[in-house]
XYZ file of C-alpha atoms in Angstrom:
725
model
C -61.595 -92.430 -8.215
C -63.982 -92.704 -11.201
C -62.597 -91.535 -14.498
C -64.623 -90.575 -17.521
C -63.653 -88.788 -20.706
C -66.928 -86.928 -20.829
C -67.887 -86.487 -17.184
C -67.473 -82.710 -17.471
C -68.980 -82.442 -20.943
C -72.456 -81.602 -19.825
C -73.161 -78.936 -17.245
C -76.323 -78.431 -15.297
C -76.738 -74.812 -16.360
C -76.842 -75.527 -20.087
C -79.157 -78.468 -19.970
C -81.770 -77.546 -17.320
C -84.527 -76.941 -19.865
C -83.779 -80.184 -21.818
C -83.776 -82.320 -18.655
C -86.995 -80.743 -17.484
C -88.651 -81.749 -20.735
C -87.541 -85.374 -20.302
C -88.478 -85.412 -16.627
C -91.955 -83.998 -17.223
C -92.795 -87.170 -19.150
C -91.757 -89.479 -16.349
C -92.712 -89.970 -12.706
C -91.851 -93.443 -11.560
C -94.411 -95.462 -9.687
C -97.199 -94.803 -12.122
C -99.241 -92.745 -9.674
C -98.776 -89.298 -11.194
C -98.949 -88.105 -14.871
C -98.803 -84.739 -16.636
C -102.609 -84.730 -16.936
C -102.873 -84.823 -13.122
C -100.382 -82.054 -12.358
C -102.854 -80.441 -10.004
C -102.124 -83.178 -7.432
C -99.476 -82.095 -4.976
C -96.732 -84.734 -4.708
C -94.120 -84.425 -1.953
C -90.805 -83.603 -3.524
C -88.162 -86.365 -3.032
C -84.824 -85.231 -1.768
C -82.873 -88.528 -1.755
C -81.498 -90.813 0.936
C -78.589 -90.615 3.384
C -75.313 -92.155 2.228
C -75.668 -95.084 4.592
C -79.015 -96.084 2.958
C -77.386 -96.253 -0.468
C -74.579 -98.448 0.783
C -76.831 -100.904 2.606
C -79.256 -100.986 -0.348
C -76.363 -101.771 -2.717
C -75.267 -104.698 -0.534
C -78.835 -106.061 -0.416
C -79.209 -105.720 -4.184
C -75.901 -107.495 -4.667
C -77.397 -110.567 -3.013
C -80.798 -110.579 -4.722
C -80.015 -109.356 -8.243
C -80.983 -111.453 -11.240
C -77.942 -113.155 -12.734
C -77.880 -113.424 -16.503
C -76.165 -115.891 -18.785
C -72.584 -115.267 -19.756
C -73.466 -114.264 -23.315
C -75.833 -111.558 -22.117
C -73.693 -110.047 -19.387
C -72.912 -106.411 -20.125
C -72.415 -105.140 -16.606
C -70.235 -107.028 -14.176
C -71.062 -107.040 -10.468
C -68.384 -107.715 -7.930
C -68.632 -110.107 -5.019
C -67.205 -107.871 -2.331
C -69.732 -105.956 -0.228
C -69.244 -102.301 0.582
C -68.113 -101.472 4.084
C -70.967 -100.896 6.491
C -71.407 -98.522 9.419
C -72.818 -99.202 12.937
C -75.979 -97.178 12.246
C -76.925 -99.683 9.557
C -78.597 -101.737 12.348
C -81.214 -99.006 12.819
C -84.644 -100.290 11.798
C -85.559 -97.154 9.854
C -82.304 -97.363 7.827
C -82.976 -101.024 7.108
C -86.529 -100.364 5.977
C -85.448 -97.614 3.553
C -82.583 -99.747 2.270
C -84.801 -102.745 1.561
C -87.382 -100.592 -0.191
C -84.671 -99.026 -2.415
C -83.094 -102.385 -3.195
C -86.406 -104.010 -4.044
C -87.426 -101.162 -6.288
C -84.057 -101.385 -8.074
C -84.499 -105.091 -8.498
C -87.877 -104.681 -10.184
C -86.434 -102.289 -12.780
C -83.017 -104.031 -13.129
C -83.334 -104.599 -16.911
C -84.438 -101.015 -17.621
C -81.753 -99.456 -15.417
C -78.994 -101.594 -17.030
C -80.289 -100.582 -20.498
C -80.108 -96.888 -19.452
C -76.534 -97.272 -18.253
C -75.453 -98.921 -21.518
C -77.498 -96.611 -23.780
C -75.997 -93.520 -22.090
C -72.433 -94.887 -22.550
C -71.650 -94.928 -18.880
C -70.805 -98.560 -19.506
C -68.296 -99.424 -20.814
C -66.783 -96.013 -21.428
C -65.892 -95.351 -17.790
C -63.466 -97.225 -15.619
C -65.689 -98.450 -12.811
C -64.671 -101.059 -10.239
C -66.965 -104.094 -10.320
C -67.853 -103.837 -6.640
C -69.355 -100.366 -7.274
C -71.798 -101.572 -9.956
C -74.499 -102.368 -7.426
C -74.116 -98.897 -5.890
C -74.376 -97.207 -9.285
C -77.548 -98.963 -10.323
C -79.191 -98.359 -6.896
C -78.382 -94.664 -6.971
C -79.542 -94.500 -10.613
C -82.999 -95.660 -9.649
C -83.266 -92.954 -7.004
C -81.843 -90.380 -9.394
C -84.534 -90.936 -12.008
C -87.148 -91.166 -9.264
C -86.175 -87.640 -8.259
C -86.582 -86.593 -11.931
C -82.789 -86.207 -12.135
C -82.727 -83.366 -9.578
C -79.883 -82.874 -7.118
C -80.017 -84.559 -3.737
C -80.509 -82.392 -0.659
C -77.918 -83.178 1.987
C -78.254 -82.488 5.672
C -75.440 -80.733 7.565
C -75.112 -83.424 10.186
C -74.889 -86.385 7.802
C -71.659 -88.259 7.555
C -70.623 -88.682 3.951
C -69.191 -91.817 2.369
C -66.520 -91.490 -0.302
C -67.904 -94.159 -2.709
C -71.363 -92.529 -2.605
C -69.935 -89.112 -3.454
C -67.975 -90.477 -6.421
C -70.986 -92.318 -7.915
C -73.208 -89.260 -7.399
C -70.792 -87.054 -9.311
C -70.668 -89.554 -12.153
C -74.476 -89.734 -12.495
C -74.829 -85.940 -12.416
C -72.349 -85.626 -15.286
C -74.456 -88.036 -17.431
C -77.926 -86.996 -16.394
C -78.952 -85.655 -19.842
C -78.015 -88.838 -21.596
C -79.673 -90.850 -18.840
C -82.955 -88.919 -19.178
C -82.898 -89.418 -22.931
C -82.236 -93.139 -22.585
C -85.158 -93.463 -20.185
C -87.486 -91.649 -22.585
C -86.493 -93.975 -25.456
C -87.168 -96.968 -23.220
C -90.672 -95.740 -22.428
C -91.436 -95.068 -26.093
C -90.213 -98.530 -27.058
C -92.651 -100.173 -24.606
C -95.382 -97.655 -25.300
C -95.675 -96.937 -21.578
C -96.576 -93.732 -19.756
C -93.965 -94.539 -17.131
C -91.552 -97.322 -16.290
C -94.109 -98.562 -13.777
C -96.328 -99.719 -16.632
C -93.446 -101.741 -18.054
C -93.564 -104.061 -15.037
C -95.547 -107.367 -15.339
C -99.178 -107.048 -14.383
C -98.869 -109.437 -11.423
C -96.076 -107.282 -9.964
C -98.212 -104.111 -10.343
C -101.103 -105.758 -8.606
C -98.838 -106.770 -5.749
C -97.639 -103.183 -5.361
C -101.158 -101.839 -5.412
C -102.278 -104.257 -2.716
C -99.173 -103.558 -0.609
C -99.989 -99.859 -0.570
C -103.450 -100.423 0.862
C -102.979 -103.572 3.015
C -103.927 -102.891 6.657
C -101.423 -103.119 9.487
C -101.688 -105.901 12.076
C -100.310 -105.635 15.604
C -100.700 -107.955 18.586
C -101.050 -106.838 22.190
C -98.309 -107.828 24.581
C -100.470 -108.783 27.577
C -97.323 -109.283 29.682
C -96.968 -105.508 29.799
C -100.431 -104.113 29.220
C -104.054 -105.267 29.095
C -106.299 -104.872 26.007
C -108.526 -102.462 27.900
C -105.555 -100.175 28.662
C -104.515 -100.268 24.998
C -108.009 -99.199 23.909
C -108.026 -96.355 26.406
C -104.540 -95.188 25.311
C -105.483 -95.252 21.622
C -108.763 -93.385 22.173
C -106.882 -90.673 24.077
C -104.736 -90.211 20.968
C -107.832 -89.788 18.825
C -108.257 -93.316 17.539
C -111.786 -94.707 17.338
C -112.718 -98.401 17.403
C -114.625 -99.606 14.346
C -115.643 -103.016 12.934
C -113.627 -102.686 9.711
C -110.803 -100.385 8.679
C -111.301 -100.820 4.964
C -111.623 -97.604 2.984
C -111.353 -95.435 6.071
C -108.879 -92.547 6.094
C -109.451 -91.506 9.710
C -107.553 -92.601 12.834
C -109.373 -95.888 13.574
C -108.613 -99.426 14.618
C -110.477 -102.755 14.817
C -110.162 -106.014 16.666
C -109.383 -109.069 14.517
C -112.096 -111.761 14.286
C -109.749 -114.690 14.473
C -107.299 -113.511 17.142
C -108.700 -111.637 20.090
C -105.414 -109.917 20.892
C -104.679 -108.606 17.396
C -105.607 -105.041 16.296
C -105.946 -103.807 12.752
C -104.968 -100.269 11.558
C -105.220 -98.541 8.160
C -101.968 -98.618 6.205
C -101.567 -94.839 6.067
C -101.137 -94.661 9.853
C -97.818 -96.475 9.938
C -95.619 -93.386 10.373
C -97.836 -92.130 13.182
C -98.025 -95.423 15.019
C -94.325 -96.286 15.092
C -93.660 -93.074 17.035
C -96.091 -93.643 19.926
C -95.056 -95.252 23.195
C -97.204 -98.331 22.746
C -94.952 -99.536 19.969
C -91.698 -98.158 21.312
C -92.184 -99.962 24.626
C -93.119 -103.301 22.945
C -96.724 -103.128 24.158
C -97.971 -103.367 20.570
C -95.958 -105.278 17.998
C -96.418 -105.148 14.252
C -96.531 -108.595 12.639
C -98.148 -110.392 9.746
C -101.502 -111.981 10.689
C -100.493 -115.428 9.478
C -98.028 -115.714 12.345
C -100.671 -114.795 14.865
C -102.973 -117.434 13.398
C -100.257 -120.032 13.912
C -99.512 -119.274 17.537
C -103.169 -119.065 18.435
C -103.720 -122.505 16.927
C -100.912 -123.857 19.156
C -102.472 -122.178 22.185
C -105.730 -124.030 21.550
C -103.981 -127.406 21.522
C -101.822 -127.306 24.661
C -102.582 -127.902 28.330
C -101.333 -125.921 31.266
C -97.921 -127.657 31.559
C -97.272 -128.694 27.935
C -94.127 -127.440 26.209
C -93.899 -126.129 22.629
C -91.153 -126.518 20.019
C -90.932 -123.792 17.381
C -89.132 -124.448 14.087
C -88.115 -121.839 11.479
C -89.794 -119.047 13.334
C -88.088 -116.345 11.304
C -89.104 -113.403 13.487
C -88.378 -113.387 17.197
C -91.677 -111.559 17.558
C -93.410 -114.828 16.730
C -91.581 -116.555 19.523
C -92.414 -113.672 21.902
C -96.116 -113.923 20.935
C -96.156 -117.613 21.692
C -94.482 -116.904 25.075
C -97.012 -114.180 25.906
C -99.971 -116.477 25.145
C -98.570 -119.158 27.510
C -97.434 -116.737 30.222
C -100.128 -117.952 32.660
C -99.185 -121.599 32.040
C -96.209 -123.640 33.138
C -95.248 -124.196 29.515
C -91.789 -123.707 28.101
C -91.086 -122.470 24.568
C -88.180 -124.144 22.807
C -86.713 -122.383 19.747
C -84.285 -124.251 17.476
C -82.090 -123.007 14.646
C -80.052 -120.328 16.353
C -76.696 -121.320 14.926
C -74.479 -118.775 16.704
C -74.371 -118.363 20.508
C -73.219 -114.808 19.975
C -76.856 -113.816 19.393
C -78.017 -115.116 22.765
C -77.355 -111.915 24.728
C -79.226 -109.791 22.219
C -82.131 -112.176 22.090
C -82.315 -112.453 25.851
C -82.235 -108.693 26.105
C -85.115 -108.448 23.593
C -87.221 -111.020 25.395
C -86.571 -109.305 28.675
C -87.803 -106.015 27.332
C -90.926 -107.789 26.080
C -91.556 -109.537 29.431
C -91.009 -113.077 28.103
C -89.586 -115.509 30.647
C -90.302 -119.061 29.443
C -88.129 -119.156 26.234
C -85.190 -121.553 25.817
C -82.926 -121.324 22.765
C -81.555 -124.460 21.109
C -78.490 -124.024 18.860
C -79.050 -127.210 16.838
C -80.907 -127.240 13.569
C -84.237 -128.983 13.724
C -83.335 -132.059 11.676
C -80.246 -132.605 13.939
C -82.395 -132.820 17.062
C -83.170 -136.391 18.105
C -86.804 -137.264 18.402
C -86.168 -138.711 21.882
C -84.200 -135.746 23.198
C -84.554 -135.630 26.946
C -84.974 -131.849 26.936
C -88.117 -132.193 24.821
C -89.961 -134.902 26.675
C -92.788 -132.522 27.682
C -93.173 -131.029 24.179
C -96.729 -131.811 23.068
C -97.057 -129.448 20.085
C -94.552 -128.564 17.344
C -95.051 -125.349 15.413
C -93.491 -125.563 11.937
C -93.117 -122.364 9.914
C -91.057 -123.631 6.963
C -89.166 -121.447 4.561
C -91.354 -121.189 1.447
C -91.956 -119.000 -1.584
C -94.131 -116.644 0.466
C -95.863 -115.387 -2.660
C -98.999 -114.822 -0.647
C -97.293 -111.791 0.928
C -98.208 -108.445 -0.578
C -95.770 -106.207 1.322
C -92.493 -108.129 1.242
C -90.392 -105.415 2.927
C -92.419 -105.444 6.144
C -92.573 -109.245 6.029
C -88.817 -109.587 5.682
C -88.105 -107.052 8.426
C -90.600 -108.509 10.867
C -90.108 -112.209 10.051
C -86.386 -112.180 9.261
C -87.166 -114.034 6.063
C -84.629 -114.732 3.327
C -84.232 -111.907 0.804
C -84.835 -114.421 -2.025
C -88.464 -113.544 -1.499
C -87.795 -110.149 -3.120
C -86.335 -111.841 -6.169
C -89.354 -114.090 -6.637
C -91.839 -111.259 -6.143
C -90.005 -108.986 -8.578
C -90.312 -111.651 -11.266
C -93.967 -112.417 -10.441
C -93.409 -116.051 -9.416
C -91.086 -118.840 -8.354
C -89.278 -121.077 -10.793
C -90.349 -124.720 -10.952
C -86.942 -126.019 -9.893
C -86.827 -123.813 -6.836
C -90.373 -124.745 -5.931
C -89.522 -128.464 -5.945
C -86.481 -127.859 -3.738
C -88.547 -125.916 -1.237
C -91.323 -128.521 -1.164
C -88.852 -131.371 -0.547
C -87.263 -129.447 2.334
C -90.675 -128.747 3.854
C -91.654 -132.399 3.602
C -88.431 -133.498 5.334
C -89.071 -131.129 8.230
C -92.664 -132.156 8.635
C -91.769 -135.850 8.496
C -89.092 -135.273 11.155
C -91.594 -133.423 13.354
C -93.958 -136.410 13.217
C -91.194 -138.724 14.604
C -91.168 -137.063 18.058
C -92.660 -139.692 20.361
C -94.179 -137.454 23.020
C -95.592 -134.844 20.620
C -99.357 -135.006 20.106
C -99.872 -132.318 17.431
C -98.009 -130.514 14.614
C -99.095 -127.085 13.345
C -97.868 -126.433 9.783
C -98.251 -122.875 8.491
C -97.025 -121.153 5.306
C -97.680 -117.944 3.341
C -97.386 -119.755 -0.017
C -100.045 -119.840 -2.703
C -98.742 -123.044 -4.301
C -100.421 -126.400 -3.427
C -96.997 -128.042 -3.866
C -95.914 -126.369 -0.617
C -99.169 -126.756 1.195
C -101.655 -129.593 0.715
C -99.212 -131.811 -1.195
C -96.617 -131.689 1.600
C -99.097 -132.514 4.311
C -100.744 -135.392 2.430
C -97.374 -136.872 1.535
C -96.209 -136.717 5.143
C -99.406 -138.456 6.364
C -99.119 -141.126 3.727
C -95.540 -142.076 4.442
C -95.458 -141.587 8.174
C -93.799 -144.278 10.302
C -96.409 -145.987 12.425
C -94.756 -147.626 15.417
C -96.360 -150.287 17.499
C -96.726 -147.975 20.526
C -97.309 -144.701 18.708
C -100.668 -143.522 17.510
C -100.634 -142.349 13.857
C -101.201 -138.751 12.954
C -104.413 -137.640 11.324
C -105.644 -134.474 9.756
C -107.760 -132.389 12.186
C -110.122 -129.556 11.432
C -109.043 -125.955 12.202
C -109.239 -124.805 15.805
C -109.622 -121.182 14.728
C -113.104 -119.642 14.312
C -114.468 -119.589 10.804
C -115.974 -116.144 10.388
C -117.551 -116.303 6.916
C -119.113 -118.702 4.473
C -116.031 -118.393 2.246
C -113.771 -119.531 5.086
C -116.091 -122.445 5.823
C -116.000 -123.443 2.135
C -112.190 -123.163 2.017
C -111.889 -125.343 5.176
C -114.130 -128.155 3.943
C -111.090 -130.457 3.556
C -109.870 -129.600 7.081
C -107.291 -127.070 5.933
C -107.416 -123.464 7.033
C -106.907 -121.067 4.107
C -106.906 -117.335 3.714
C -106.693 -116.046 0.161
C -105.016 -112.775 -0.771
C -107.405 -109.895 -0.467
C -107.481 -106.197 0.194
C -107.316 -106.899 3.945
C -105.018 -109.932 4.419
C -102.051 -111.744 2.944
C -102.421 -115.356 1.867
C -102.144 -118.046 4.511
C -102.283 -121.843 4.699
C -102.564 -123.674 8.033
C -102.867 -127.387 8.790
C -103.166 -129.198 12.091
C -102.074 -132.805 12.506
C -103.041 -134.562 15.711
C -103.023 -138.072 17.119
C -104.919 -139.675 19.947
C -103.211 -139.572 23.313
C -101.717 -142.706 24.700
C -104.312 -144.246 27.086
C -101.533 -144.747 29.666
C -101.006 -140.996 29.724
C -104.587 -140.029 30.408
C -104.901 -137.995 33.601
C -107.979 -137.878 35.761
C -109.599 -134.711 36.948
C -108.402 -135.332 40.486
C -104.821 -135.657 39.300
C -105.051 -132.382 37.315
C -106.501 -130.540 40.323
C -103.920 -132.015 42.662
C -101.128 -130.987 40.331
C -102.483 -127.490 40.011
C -102.811 -127.193 43.781
C -99.268 -128.342 44.240
C -98.089 -125.562 41.945
C -100.084 -122.942 43.765
C -102.643 -122.330 41.020
C -105.638 -123.037 43.260
C -104.989 -120.666 46.153
C -107.997 -120.463 48.489
C -109.750 -123.523 47.024
C -110.036 -126.619 49.209
C -110.068 -129.809 47.163
C -111.042 -131.977 50.158
C -114.555 -130.576 50.334
C -116.963 -131.776 47.707
C -119.968 -129.855 46.511
C -123.529 -130.612 47.484
C -124.223 -132.118 44.067
C -121.297 -134.539 44.418
C -122.524 -135.528 47.898
C -125.927 -136.332 46.443
C -124.403 -138.377 43.692
C -122.244 -140.331 46.118
C -125.288 -140.863 48.371
C -127.327 -142.220 45.468
C -124.617 -144.742 44.516
C -124.240 -146.146 48.055
C -126.411 -148.844 49.537
C -129.551 -148.197 51.517
C -129.007 -146.187 54.642
C -129.349 -147.759 58.031
C -132.911 -147.611 59.389
C -132.442 -144.829 61.829
C -135.877 -143.194 61.426
C -139.395 -144.574 61.594
C -140.292 -143.151 58.223
C -137.517 -145.063 56.499
C -138.460 -148.344 58.179
C -142.076 -147.931 57.258
C -141.313 -147.208 53.611
C -138.921 -150.127 53.316
C -141.433 -152.582 54.798
C -144.244 -151.384 52.556
C -142.071 -151.839 49.503
C -141.073 -155.350 50.579
C -144.683 -156.373 51.224
C -145.755 -154.974 47.843
C -143.023 -156.906 45.964
C -143.904 -160.156 47.808
C -147.577 -159.713 47.028
C -146.957 -159.075 43.382
C -144.695 -162.072 43.112
C -147.269 -164.379 44.640
C -150.034 -162.921 42.467
C -148.028 -163.497 39.315
C -147.181 -167.052 40.318
C -150.817 -167.930 41.102
C -151.980 -166.411 37.850
C -149.472 -168.404 35.831
C -150.399 -171.666 37.580
C -154.063 -171.011 36.824
C -153.268 -170.495 33.127
C -151.299 -173.726 32.957
C -154.083 -175.653 34.621
C -156.662 -174.408 32.175
C -154.364 -175.161 29.253
C -154.133 -178.825 30.395
C -157.997 -179.140 30.496
C -158.944 -178.074 26.995
C -162.431 -179.595 27.025
C -163.792 -177.121 29.549
C -163.034 -174.178 27.297
C -163.461 -175.793 23.869
C -166.669 -173.888 23.079
C -165.228 -170.515 24.020
C -162.014 -171.005 22.163
C -163.763 -172.415 19.122
C -165.887 -169.343 18.709
C -162.851 -167.170 18.809
C -160.619 -169.228 16.489
C -163.282 -169.445 13.765
C -163.111 -165.701 13.142
C -159.338 -165.716 12.498
C -158.013 -165.862 8.983
C -155.251 -168.491 8.423
C -153.191 -166.177 6.177
C -153.089 -163.403 8.683
C -153.003 -164.794 12.170
C -154.152 -162.455 14.875
C -151.328 -161.004 16.906
C -151.806 -161.691 20.541
C -150.429 -159.164 23.030
C -149.275 -162.056 25.160
C -147.285 -163.762 22.411
C -144.095 -161.700 22.709
C -143.430 -163.233 26.116
C -142.764 -166.567 24.336
C -140.480 -165.292 21.557
C -137.038 -163.727 21.119
C -136.390 -160.199 20.057
C -135.645 -160.334 16.283
C -137.292 -157.112 15.068
C -136.204 -153.516 14.931
C -138.887 -152.311 17.310
C -137.605 -151.543 20.797
C -139.461 -153.198 23.639
C -140.975 -151.118 26.324
C -138.388 -150.685 29.030
C -139.650 -150.885 32.517
C -137.665 -149.608 35.428
C -137.474 -151.709 38.505
C -135.714 -149.101 40.590
C -138.589 -147.777 42.671
C -137.906 -144.478 44.407
C -140.123 -142.127 46.256
C -139.300 -138.516 46.828
C -138.872 -137.554 50.382
C -139.640 -134.174 51.912
C -137.152 -131.354 51.531
C -136.463 -132.515 47.959
C -134.303 -135.484 49.002
C -134.164 -138.830 47.175
C -133.511 -142.313 48.655
C -131.901 -144.831 46.388
C -133.450 -148.354 46.422
C -131.920 -151.630 45.407
C -133.213 -152.801 41.996
C -135.092 -156.153 42.100
C -135.668 -158.153 38.947
C -139.089 -159.908 38.681
C -139.237 -162.862 36.341
C -142.725 -163.948 35.267
C -143.411 -167.475 33.929
C -144.480 -167.863 30.336
C -148.242 -167.590 29.562
C -149.913 -170.555 27.840
C -152.950 -169.833 25.670
C -155.979 -172.160 26.054
C -155.932 -174.068 22.718
C -157.419 -177.513 22.134
C -154.016 -179.179 21.960
C -150.454 -178.354 22.662
C -149.785 -178.334 18.896
C -152.307 -175.605 18.554
C -150.116 -173.293 20.493
C -147.246 -173.704 17.998
C -149.519 -173.238 15.021
C -150.867 -169.957 16.309
C -147.448 -168.480 17.104
C -146.507 -166.241 14.140
C -143.183 -166.784 12.389
C -142.216 -163.120 12.847
C -141.758 -161.988 16.406
C -143.046 -158.617 17.532
C -143.056 -156.553 20.689
C -145.956 -154.393 21.572
C -146.420 -151.750 24.187
C -149.046 -152.166 26.775
C -151.706 -149.443 26.378
C -154.409 -148.521 28.818
C -157.945 -148.960 27.556
C -159.678 -145.690 26.728
C -162.713 -146.764 28.715
C -163.110 -149.086 31.584
C -161.426 -149.498 34.887
C -157.975 -147.867 34.988
C -155.061 -150.234 35.484
C -156.554 -153.152 33.499
C -154.945 -154.340 30.300
C -157.073 -154.725 27.165
C -158.035 -158.119 25.913
C -156.905 -159.268 22.503
C -160.306 -158.805 20.887
C -160.885 -155.433 22.432
C -157.717 -154.058 21.009
C -159.082 -154.247 17.461
C -160.634 -151.184 16.005
C -164.320 -151.481 15.335
C -164.968 -154.566 17.483
C -166.802 -154.684 20.775
C -165.196 -156.404 23.701
C -166.398 -159.932 24.215
C -167.864 -160.844 27.596
C -167.325 -164.604 27.369
C -163.544 -164.530 27.699
C -162.093 -166.701 30.436
C -161.624 -165.040 33.755
C -157.944 -166.020 33.746
C -157.172 -163.360 31.110
C -158.337 -160.544 33.350
C -155.287 -158.627 34.648
C -154.859 -157.146 38.039
C -153.928 -153.478 38.401
C -150.222 -152.684 38.368
C -149.515 -149.531 40.381
C -146.143 -148.887 38.730
C -147.692 -148.493 35.245
């Protein structure tokens, strides 16, 4: 029992007017003031006894501990006894909200207790201090009005004792609160909070709700129809909309977005009760969708520090049509296995296997994980990118230390270094798995020490074995839906900054090239899929018409079974023989004329006199004597002669290489040939003359602009028509 010398000194009847005056100056939360009394605010009636007890136990674990010289209120270490109904999700949500609110105003509430002489004038057990401060926050939030109790509620003795104590001191408590507000020159205790904490609260109140579709139990189309029957309309954006609407997320095709004010309505519909729609932070959906883009049909996944089992279920749902297995490590107690298996069964998940070892204790060559190709790492971090910590903790099963950091507006430097080192150790261990080909690293932190610095350090100090390809930073596999996202991903990291629509998120993908010995051909993949019954009704033995044509084109010439084929082959053979003989005779004639320079001295002399010594004329025939040393590409000529047949069929011919002898120009002496060959070698493309007989190549003098073709050139330079040009 609580004893106080003055607990009966003040009665409610004598002090109603005084308390009303104090209360009229204060409405916690900063959303209502005396100047806006026209706004109707729902009257708060308090919480059930079980909520107070659970909130007190949560606050006991997250409260800010002060130095020994500043301790005025002692908190015990023993938790209050709990009841079975504490496991109810609604009770947990209310308890976390009450504990978090108490934590934010811990200094003010402790000052009120001391200023009102509750401490140290009363004999209060230390283990009830947390319960007193939690109930005091709710008491002032109700403007010091009595709590409304339901008839069916089961009362708890400790709660009844603390409530009687606070009621006996409510006038002094109200006066202490007023003095605190005046001291800080604040309209309400909400305005005493740090600005960063107030901004977080404002964002949390308007942040949209994200829910992913469990396609193991329902299709997206059925979800849309169900929601529309309930009056929900599909829109492109839910921002600043007070109606019953929803939108499809741009990054994850199976994620729906709802306005924040619809939470109470949504949790009561069958879609959420039957695990067909699951609330979860978007950052977790981004992580599992990144993994889905990196795995093949039969690749396994290892998930580390998942927090919420909903994340594991989402990964399982995305791989439901594959032969993949989802391994989850870190479940320390096997007593949780039945509950987890029951949850996964309700959600329709069948490919999840739980490992009871911690991640760093698992060997990189563990035989169970030989088919694991992608490791999803969701490390414990500061999570200061989260605006609504209560929902994040309940959905992700995160540590309640997040509430302490958010209540103070940041994480201490020492704690940040400890978290970053732990994250680096886990990422470095993930990179040691021999068979793994990718690691997805995702956090909700806003600190570079937990994001870019950890990834870069792990890449720098990774162990590069002789048979293992090193990891490298890969670009995001998620769609970039705006210029801002493209700008943030310029260094290959996927980032989402805190905004009115999303929490903060950092995502990095590390990949390495596959071992060449592990590459699988298309035929092997199809054969494996057929063996597992994934290609029912598809015959792999029959090839398509296009493949038959390709195979036919790669084979040798078909046997002469038709007259047309024989005729075509013989004509081609005769043509090639004729061209070979013609080229040989032409070359012999050129060589003969070059050895008799006196016969052509007059003709060559007239031509050579017009050439300038500083700029020798480039002869089209010269490239045949030189090597390719310039950047110009020579004209490629195909020797694979084909002729289309009727009915759009092609016959492949054997390529034949024709080698022509070098051409000698008719100079007066053999040394003249060397003197006329330019130092720089060039290739030129043969061009048809604009006028003249088609099929003849232009002479060297005729190729010049502004000059008339000469008629006294030797007949040996005249070219025969080439049908293939």
